Amino acid sequence: MGKASLVHLLLVVVTLDVVIRALCQNSSEEVSVVYVVTLKQAPTSHYYAELKTKNTSSKHGPSPRLSKLDKPGNISRLDAHYYSYISRVHDSLLRRVLRGQKYLKLYSYHYLINGFAVLVTPQQADKLSRRSEVANVVLDYSVRTATTHTPQFLGLPQGAWAREGGFDVAGEGIVIGFIDTGIDPTHPSFADNLGENAYPVPQHFSASAITRGIFNASEDYASPFDGDGHGTHTASIASGNHGIPVIVTGHHFGNASGMAPRSHIAVYKALYKSFGGFAADVVAAIDQAAQDGVDIISLSITPNRRPPGIATFFNPIDMALLTAVKAGIFVVQAAGNTGPSPRSISSFSPWIFTVGAAAHDRVYCNSITLGNNITISGVGLAPGTKGALYTMISATHALNNDTGPPNDMYVGECQDASIFDQDLVEGNLLLCGYSVRFVLGVATIKQALHTAKNLSAAGVVFYMDPFMIGFQLNPTPMDIPSIIIPSADDSKILLQYYNSSLERDGSTKKIIKFGAVASISGGLKANYSNSAPKIMYYSARGPDPEDNSFDDADMMKPNLVAPGNFIWAAWSSAGTDSVEFQGEDFAMMSGTSMAAPHVAGLAALIKQRFPGFSPAAIGSALSTTASLHDNNGGPIMAQRAYASPDANQSPATPFDMGNGFVNATAALDPGLIFDTSYNDYVSVLCGINGSAAVVLNYTSQNCGASTMTGIDLNSPSITISKLNQTRLVQRTVTSITSVNETYSVGWSAPYGVALKVAPTHFFITTGQVQVLNITFNATMNDTAPSFGRIGLCGDQGHIVNIPVSVNVKIFYNVTS
């Protein structure tokens, strides 16, 4: 952004802060908080939907959706006029209802939902809720943030990219909107000298955060610039330029590329370092992204709590995204990092494509070999020692004579070089303790390395505090020979060897010789022999909870898994989310936040190939072609515990990985698709008991007598939360290939269920549809989820994968 724009944004923040403080000081009776208010009048996008319908050419032809990037001038004028009109309606309503009272409107939403965010007291919110024009009043809530090799692991260079003309055109013309912590536009991953079109200017949304007094423009940026690092990282995973060298601490770790390196980026900053963000700001960002005409929205964020109400789907963010889907926008969201327990998923709605995290096959191996020939594995993106064995000296044994006995319990963390004896440490390996203070950021690896360099140590060995049981540590960049031993048990072996090798004076007990020696192998070279993919322990799991009583929804979550562990990607020059990568251009991060943009980028490739695909069709192409096996041909495994995750794993189920692991090349040629419309989603919402009023409030549509459930959605999976004896389920597939094809149908039934699919064979031509009738019969009473699969195998090579889950089986009713 230009300098003038940044000044303007700073003035807005300062002015808003002054108004809020004055408002809060004058509110002696009740504390003002932020509410999101929606009105019954239709938003702008509903009018565009009418225009879209009039201009639709064919279901899978060129995309008819009007975007701000290419819409005619009269539509842009309509948009501006309607926005101004709706904003005046909001202001008028607030003046009439809260006459003479203090309040502060933060946003007017007009494109996806007609509503506003306002700072009022609970009493004032109650007044608003009783107005006939008002549909909903919801208390604002908080949200949180949830590659050099992954293009190769996903087969892009020889597969999806090659098929569509190469990496230099992959994603061309597709706009991905990122709602995150902003972006560092100066990073080489985003340099673009080829742009001929004007794309949306990055924006930031912080009004709700400011009202809480937690946004500080001196600590973060009152602009779209990324002061955290997370937003820059996720954007480059999806859309970063191809072939950018990844250099960290002076070491080259390969060249990075986004999944769709020629796609375009639109950035909406609604999350901030240290505190995350709030729904009111996120909804404003979503509303603007849709108005700007993005094709895909990538959300590496999740709510901090399960939304209250009759169903998890009814919250301002998800309902705004439902309207975005109606406008033709494909929405990708991270599953959340709250796994591995069941029902830990943090992305709920069927119109949102939810992505879990899996490991890929690349690992960085580091190890230390002790003088007794025991080798201990560890982590650390660091060089090794050269040749000979080096003496090890514990920090607690290397204090200056002036320092005296160690009265600071944290001296072993090596944070202060001034307290150590350089003559003792120089040329040796310094042993430092790794405690919870490193996790909290009170102590840092970088500072310990600084200490070691000041003392001219040959390297550093970090041993794990015994209280850090089961702690998982990412590879950390270190610029001198170093290793972190993440296992408390292995650390105990190291310390036993070290202590047993000390020689002490018989009378004074002072150490007279340090006998322990070791060499560090170094961890700069990647190893690609791991079995992968593997579902990570932190990746949130299904089943999808429909409400706060933990009733299960009849829909599959997550939808898919993608690479999310140890992902190299761009890092903001001012990024502080990871202390160890501060000042670096790239960072290695893990989480479902990293998995979601992989899928957003791959969705851009599908949208480029099939511009007329609906959001559901894009999701179907990704889902039905997903891989079910790892790179060794075995089943994909899922880690089941935080502590020692690799020792606690078993084959993944659909509640761990949805349809499976994303297959980028196959998704561009799915053969058949399962399509679902906006009205189908609304019908499912109407089928929830007691939902009619809420659906009317959010969508302006009357429910009628809908009996449709999530089971009936034409999705590429089937989840039955409660099978009461028998159930007939239908799915409709559409052929999108240029050739005719004959399919054979096979299946494996969930335990305790008899399953039958008809027809078992069918012939389908281009554009034709085929209905599948799937009958489920419970054969036992059981409350444990069981899983099966339906496969459609075409004679032209297409394979369509449909996972099946049945949670509760009722064979017969037991009466007393």
PDB file of C-alpha atoms in Angstrom, residues 272-451:
ATOM      1  CA  TYR A 272      -3.443  -9.994  14.557  1.00  0.00           C
ATOM      2  CA  LYS A 273      -0.380 -11.231  16.363  1.00  0.00           C
ATOM      3  CA  SER A 274      -0.712 -12.185  20.028  1.00  0.00           C
ATOM      4  CA  PHE A 275      -4.525 -12.258  20.237  1.00  0.00           C
ATOM      5  CA  GLY A 276      -5.981 -13.636  17.004  1.00  0.00           C
ATOM      6  CA  GLY A 277      -9.179 -11.949  15.941  1.00  0.00           C
ATOM      7  CA  PHE A 278     -12.949 -11.618  16.261  1.00  0.00           C
ATOM      8  CA  ALA A 279     -15.934 -12.740  14.238  1.00  0.00           C
ATOM      9  CA  ALA A 280     -17.150  -9.200  13.499  1.00  0.00           C
ATOM     10  CA  ASP A 281     -13.852  -8.381  11.773  1.00  0.00           C
ATOM     11  CA  VAL A 282     -13.762 -11.729   9.939  1.00  0.00           C
ATOM     12  CA  VAL A 283     -17.307 -11.270   8.621  1.00  0.00           C
ATOM     13  CA  ALA A 284     -16.347  -7.805   7.346  1.00  0.00           C
ATOM     14  CA  ALA A 285     -13.369  -9.341   5.562  1.00  0.00           C
ATOM     15  CA  ILE A 286     -15.480 -12.127   4.030  1.00  0.00           C
ATOM     16  CA  ASP A 287     -18.064  -9.592   2.889  1.00  0.00           C
ATOM     17  CA  GLN A 288     -15.398  -7.475   1.180  1.00  0.00           C
ATOM     18  CA  ALA A 289     -13.695 -10.484  -0.420  1.00  0.00           C
ATOM     19  CA  ALA A 290     -16.952 -11.608  -2.003  1.00  0.00           C
ATOM     20  CA  GLN A 291     -17.667  -8.075  -3.189  1.00  0.00           C
ATOM     21  CA  ASP A 292     -14.197  -7.952  -4.773  1.00  0.00           C
ATOM     22  CA  GLY A 293     -15.005 -11.065  -6.783  1.00  0.00           C
ATOM     23  CA  VAL A 294     -12.555 -13.615  -5.414  1.00  0.00           C
ATOM     24  CA  ASP A 295     -12.973 -17.163  -6.703  1.00  0.00           C
ATOM     25  CA  ILE A 296     -11.734 -18.925  -3.567  1.00  0.00           C
ATOM     26  CA  ILE A 297     -11.614 -17.973   0.108  1.00  0.00           C
ATOM     27  CA  SER A 298      -8.904 -19.569   2.239  1.00  0.00           C
ATOM     28  CA  LEU A 299      -9.464 -19.536   5.993  1.00  0.00           C
ATOM     29  CA  SER A 300      -6.651 -20.837   8.169  1.00  0.00           C
ATOM     30  CA  ILE A 301      -8.642 -19.783  11.209  1.00  0.00           C
ATOM     31  CA  THR A 302     -11.167 -21.452  13.509  1.00  0.00           C
ATOM     32  CA  PRO A 303     -13.441 -20.293  16.341  1.00  0.00           C
ATOM     33  CA  ASN A 304     -12.130 -20.511  19.884  1.00  0.00           C
ATOM     34  CA  ARG A 305     -15.309 -22.225  20.994  1.00  0.00           C
ATOM     35  CA  ARG A 306     -18.135 -24.233  19.499  1.00  0.00           C
ATOM     36  CA  PRO A 307     -20.868 -21.793  18.399  1.00  0.00           C
ATOM     37  CA  PRO A 308     -23.936 -21.851  20.679  1.00  0.00           C
ATOM     38  CA  GLY A 309     -27.500 -22.350  19.477  1.00  0.00           C
ATOM     39  CA  ILE A 310     -29.551 -25.112  17.953  1.00  0.00           C
ATOM     40  CA  ALA A 311     -26.777 -26.014  15.497  1.00  0.00           C
ATOM     41  CA  THR A 312     -23.107 -25.172  15.053  1.00  0.00           C
ATOM     42  CA  PHE A 313     -23.826 -23.990  11.500  1.00  0.00           C
ATOM     43  CA  PHE A 314     -25.816 -20.962  12.670  1.00  0.00           C
ATOM     44  CA  ASN A 315     -23.071 -18.441  13.362  1.00  0.00           C
ATOM     45  CA  PRO A 316     -22.233 -15.192  11.538  1.00  0.00           C
ATOM     46  CA  ILE A 317     -19.063 -16.495   9.873  1.00  0.00           C
ATOM     47  CA  ASP A 318     -20.537 -19.723   8.502  1.00  0.00           C
ATOM     48  CA  MET A 319     -23.726 -18.038   7.344  1.00  0.00           C
ATOM     49  CA  ALA A 320     -21.756 -15.318   5.546  1.00  0.00           C
ATOM     50  CA  LEU A 321     -19.770 -18.095   3.889  1.00  0.00           C
ATOM     51  CA  LEU A 322     -23.011 -19.813   2.843  1.00  0.00           C
ATOM     52  CA  THR A 323     -23.928 -16.722   0.869  1.00  0.00           C
ATOM     53  CA  ALA A 324     -20.391 -16.635  -0.532  1.00  0.00           C
ATOM     54  CA  VAL A 325     -20.929 -20.185  -1.787  1.00  0.00           C
ATOM     55  CA  LYS A 326     -24.212 -19.052  -3.318  1.00  0.00           C
ATOM     56  CA  ALA A 327     -22.172 -16.443  -5.207  1.00  0.00           C
ATOM     57  CA  GLY A 328     -19.951 -19.230  -6.583  1.00  0.00           C
ATOM     58  CA  ILE A 329     -16.995 -18.895  -4.202  1.00  0.00           C
ATOM     59  CA  PHE A 330     -15.236 -22.069  -3.061  1.00  0.00           C
ATOM     60  CA  VAL A 331     -14.460 -21.862   0.666  1.00  0.00           C
ATOM     61  CA  VAL A 332     -11.583 -23.775   2.280  1.00  0.00           C
ATOM     62  CA  GLN A 333     -11.082 -23.858   6.048  1.00  0.00           C
ATOM     63  CA  ALA A 334      -8.575 -25.478   8.373  1.00  0.00           C
ATOM     64  CA  ALA A 335     -10.022 -28.283  10.503  1.00  0.00           C
ATOM     65  CA  GLY A 336      -8.318 -26.959  13.640  1.00  0.00           C
ATOM     66  CA  ASN A 337      -5.375 -28.100  15.739  1.00  0.00           C
ATOM     67  CA  THR A 338      -7.407 -29.609  18.588  1.00  0.00           C
ATOM     68  CA  GLY A 339      -6.967 -33.311  17.708  1.00  0.00           C
ATOM     69  CA  PRO A 340      -6.735 -36.220  18.112  1.00  0.00           C
ATOM     70  CA  SER A 341      -9.892 -36.671  20.207  1.00  0.00           C
ATOM     71  CA  PRO A 342     -13.230 -37.411  18.492  1.00  0.00           C
ATOM     72  CA  ARG A 343     -15.515 -34.447  17.759  1.00  0.00           C
ATOM     73  CA  SER A 344     -12.625 -32.022  18.003  1.00  0.00           C
ATOM     74  CA  ILE A 345     -13.334 -30.563  14.550  1.00  0.00           C
ATOM     75  CA  SER A 346     -13.600 -26.751  14.473  1.00  0.00           C
ATOM     76  CA  SER A 347     -15.031 -26.341  10.960  1.00  0.00           C
ATOM     77  CA  PHE A 348     -18.624 -27.454  10.896  1.00  0.00           C
ATOM     78  CA  SER A 349     -20.763 -26.547   7.896  1.00  0.00           C
ATOM     79  CA  PRO A 350     -21.265 -28.705   4.793  1.00  0.00           C
ATOM     80  CA  TRP A 351     -20.746 -25.798   2.391  1.00  0.00           C
ATOM     81  CA  ILE A 352     -17.240 -25.274   3.802  1.00  0.00           C
ATOM     82  CA  PHE A 353     -14.463 -27.574   2.573  1.00  0.00           C
ATOM     83  CA  THR A 354     -12.633 -28.644   5.736  1.00  0.00           C
ATOM     84  CA  VAL A 355      -8.996 -29.738   5.551  1.00  0.00           C
ATOM     85  CA  GLY A 356      -7.003 -31.750   8.091  1.00  0.00           C
ATOM     86  CA  ALA A 357      -3.228 -32.008   8.320  1.00  0.00           C
ATOM     87  CA  ALA A 358      -0.976 -34.873   7.274  1.00  0.00           C
ATOM     88  CA  ALA A 359       2.775 -35.365   7.236  1.00  0.00           C
ATOM     89  CA  HIS A 360       4.596 -35.724   3.938  1.00  0.00           C
ATOM     90  CA  ASP A 361       7.662 -37.889   3.407  1.00  0.00           C
ATOM     91  CA  ARG A 362      10.376 -35.301   4.081  1.00  0.00           C
ATOM     92  CA  VAL A 363      12.088 -35.222   7.462  1.00  0.00           C
ATOM     93  CA  TYR A 364      15.277 -33.598   8.690  1.00  0.00           C
ATOM     94  CA  CYS A 365      17.351 -36.025  10.734  1.00  0.00           C
ATOM     95  CA  ASN A 366      19.836 -34.898  13.338  1.00  0.00           C
ATOM     96  CA  SER A 367      21.685 -37.059  15.849  1.00  0.00           C
ATOM     97  CA  ILE A 368      24.414 -37.026  18.479  1.00  0.00           C
ATOM     98  CA  THR A 369      26.876 -39.875  18.980  1.00  0.00           C
ATOM     99  CA  LEU A 370      28.253 -40.166  22.521  1.00  0.00           C
ATOM    100  CA  GLY A 371      31.688 -41.379  23.515  1.00  0.00           C
ATOM    101  CA  ASN A 372      30.171 -44.692  24.659  1.00  0.00           C
ATOM    102  CA  ASN A 373      28.952 -45.302  21.054  1.00  0.00           C
ATOM    103  CA  ILE A 374      25.293 -44.594  21.865  1.00  0.00           C
ATOM    104  CA  THR A 375      23.571 -42.527  19.163  1.00  0.00           C
ATOM    105  CA  ILE A 376      20.565 -40.393  20.103  1.00  0.00           C
ATOM    106  CA  SER A 377      18.280 -38.849  17.517  1.00  0.00           C
ATOM    107  CA  GLY A 378      17.151 -35.265  17.773  1.00  0.00           C
ATOM    108  CA  VAL A 379      15.950 -32.262  15.818  1.00  0.00           C
ATOM    109  CA  GLY A 380      17.606 -29.122  14.568  1.00  0.00           C
ATOM    110  CA  LEU A 381      18.217 -27.543  11.182  1.00  0.00           C
ATOM    111  CA  ALA A 382      21.875 -27.154  12.000  1.00  0.00           C
ATOM    112  CA  PRO A 383      25.307 -28.151  10.731  1.00  0.00           C
ATOM    113  CA  GLY A 384      27.224 -30.951  12.438  1.00  0.00           C
ATOM    114  CA  THR A 385      30.564 -30.923  14.162  1.00  0.00           C
ATOM    115  CA  LYS A 386      33.649 -31.634  12.104  1.00  0.00           C
ATOM    116  CA  GLY A 387      35.461 -34.914  12.542  1.00  0.00           C
ATOM    117  CA  ALA A 388      36.657 -35.357  16.102  1.00  0.00           C
ATOM    118  CA  LEU A 389      34.686 -35.864  19.301  1.00  0.00           C
ATOM    119  CA  TYR A 390      34.170 -32.758  21.423  1.00  0.00           C
ATOM    120  CA  THR A 391      34.059 -32.481  25.177  1.00  0.00           C
ATOM    121  CA  MET A 392      30.640 -31.721  26.647  1.00  0.00           C
ATOM    122  CA  ILE A 393      30.240 -29.201  29.464  1.00  0.00           C
ATOM    123  CA  SER A 394      26.934 -28.550  31.195  1.00  0.00           C
ATOM    124  CA  ALA A 395      25.980 -24.907  31.609  1.00  0.00           C
ATOM    125  CA  THR A 396      25.497 -25.489  35.336  1.00  0.00           C
ATOM    126  CA  HIS A 397      29.158 -26.580  35.569  1.00  0.00           C
ATOM    127  CA  ALA A 398      30.526 -23.687  33.489  1.00  0.00           C
ATOM    128  CA  LEU A 399      29.744 -20.709  35.712  1.00  0.00           C
ATOM    129  CA  ASN A 400      32.253 -17.950  36.367  1.00  0.00           C
ATOM    130  CA  ASN A 401      34.104 -18.139  39.668  1.00  0.00           C
ATOM    131  CA  ASP A 402      32.605 -14.709  40.391  1.00  0.00           C
ATOM    132  CA  THR A 403      29.092 -16.037  39.872  1.00  0.00           C
ATOM    133  CA  GLY A 404      29.239 -18.477  42.775  1.00  0.00           C
ATOM    134  CA  PRO A 405      26.882 -21.436  43.140  1.00  0.00           C
ATOM    135  CA  PRO A 406      23.949 -21.523  40.724  1.00  0.00           C
ATOM    136  CA  ASN A 407      21.149 -19.789  42.630  1.00  0.00           C
ATOM    137  CA  ASP A 408      19.136 -19.224  39.471  1.00  0.00           C
ATOM    138  CA  MET A 409      17.236 -22.371  38.545  1.00  0.00           C
ATOM    139  CA  TYR A 410      17.270 -21.250  34.903  1.00  0.00           C
ATOM    140  CA  VAL A 411      21.036 -20.877  34.396  1.00  0.00           C
ATOM    141  CA  GLY A 412      21.000 -24.183  32.548  1.00  0.00           C
ATOM    142  CA  GLU A 413      18.963 -22.565  29.746  1.00  0.00           C
ATOM    143  CA  CYS A 414      22.060 -20.636  28.575  1.00  0.00           C
ATOM    144  CA  GLN A 415      20.354 -17.277  28.172  1.00  0.00           C
ATOM    145  CA  ASP A 416      23.137 -15.047  29.579  1.00  0.00           C
ATOM    146  CA  ALA A 417      26.748 -15.391  28.394  1.00  0.00           C
ATOM    147  CA  SER A 418      28.102 -13.115  31.129  1.00  0.00           C
ATOM    148  CA  ILE A 419      27.679 -15.718  33.880  1.00  0.00           C
ATOM    149  CA  PHE A 420      29.749 -18.404  32.185  1.00  0.00           C
ATOM    150  CA  ASP A 421      33.495 -19.076  32.078  1.00  0.00           C
ATOM    151  CA  GLN A 422      34.567 -18.673  28.454  1.00  0.00           C
ATOM    152  CA  ASP A 423      37.885 -20.444  29.017  1.00  0.00           C
ATOM    153  CA  LEU A 424      35.944 -23.511  30.139  1.00  0.00           C
ATOM    154  CA  VAL A 425      33.365 -23.485  27.333  1.00  0.00           C
ATOM    155  CA  GLU A 426      35.536 -22.429  24.396  1.00  0.00           C
ATOM    156  CA  GLY A 427      35.938 -25.177  21.808  1.00  0.00           C
ATOM    157  CA  ASN A 428      33.546 -27.550  23.635  1.00  0.00           C
ATOM    158  CA  LEU A 429      29.886 -28.554  23.354  1.00  0.00           C
ATOM    159  CA  LEU A 430      27.689 -26.581  25.736  1.00  0.00           C
ATOM    160  CA  LEU A 431      24.836 -28.558  27.344  1.00  0.00           C
ATOM    161  CA  CYS A 432      21.684 -26.478  27.869  1.00  0.00           C
ATOM    162  CA  GLY A 433      18.310 -27.424  29.296  1.00  0.00           C
ATOM    163  CA  TYR A 434      15.095 -27.036  27.266  1.00  0.00           C
ATOM    164  CA  SER A 435      12.181 -26.231  29.570  1.00  0.00           C
ATOM    165  CA  VAL A 436       8.633 -24.983  29.278  1.00  0.00           C
ATOM    166  CA  ARG A 437      10.053 -21.453  29.283  1.00  0.00           C
ATOM    167  CA  PHE A 438      11.169 -22.047  25.672  1.00  0.00           C
ATOM    168  CA  VAL A 439       7.609 -22.968  24.734  1.00  0.00           C
ATOM    169  CA  LEU A 440       6.315 -19.804  26.404  1.00  0.00           C
ATOM    170  CA  GLY A 441       8.913 -17.642  24.678  1.00  0.00           C
ATOM    171  CA  VAL A 442      10.557 -16.536  27.933  1.00  0.00           C
ATOM    172  CA  ALA A 443      13.711 -18.355  26.861  1.00  0.00           C
ATOM    173  CA  THR A 444      14.722 -18.884  23.233  1.00  0.00           C
ATOM    174  CA  ILE A 445      16.952 -21.153  21.191  1.00  0.00           C
ATOM    175  CA  LYS A 446      18.279 -18.087  19.409  1.00  0.00           C
ATOM    176  CA  GLN A 447      19.483 -16.528  22.674  1.00  0.00           C
ATOM    177  CA  ALA A 448      21.124 -19.774  23.787  1.00  0.00           C
ATOM    178  CA  LEU A 449      22.979 -19.940  20.468  1.00  0.00           C
ATOM    179  CA  HIS A 450      24.021 -16.325  20.932  1.00  0.00           C
ATOM    180  CA  THR A 451      25.421 -17.271  24.335  1.00  0.00           C
TER     181      THR A 451
END
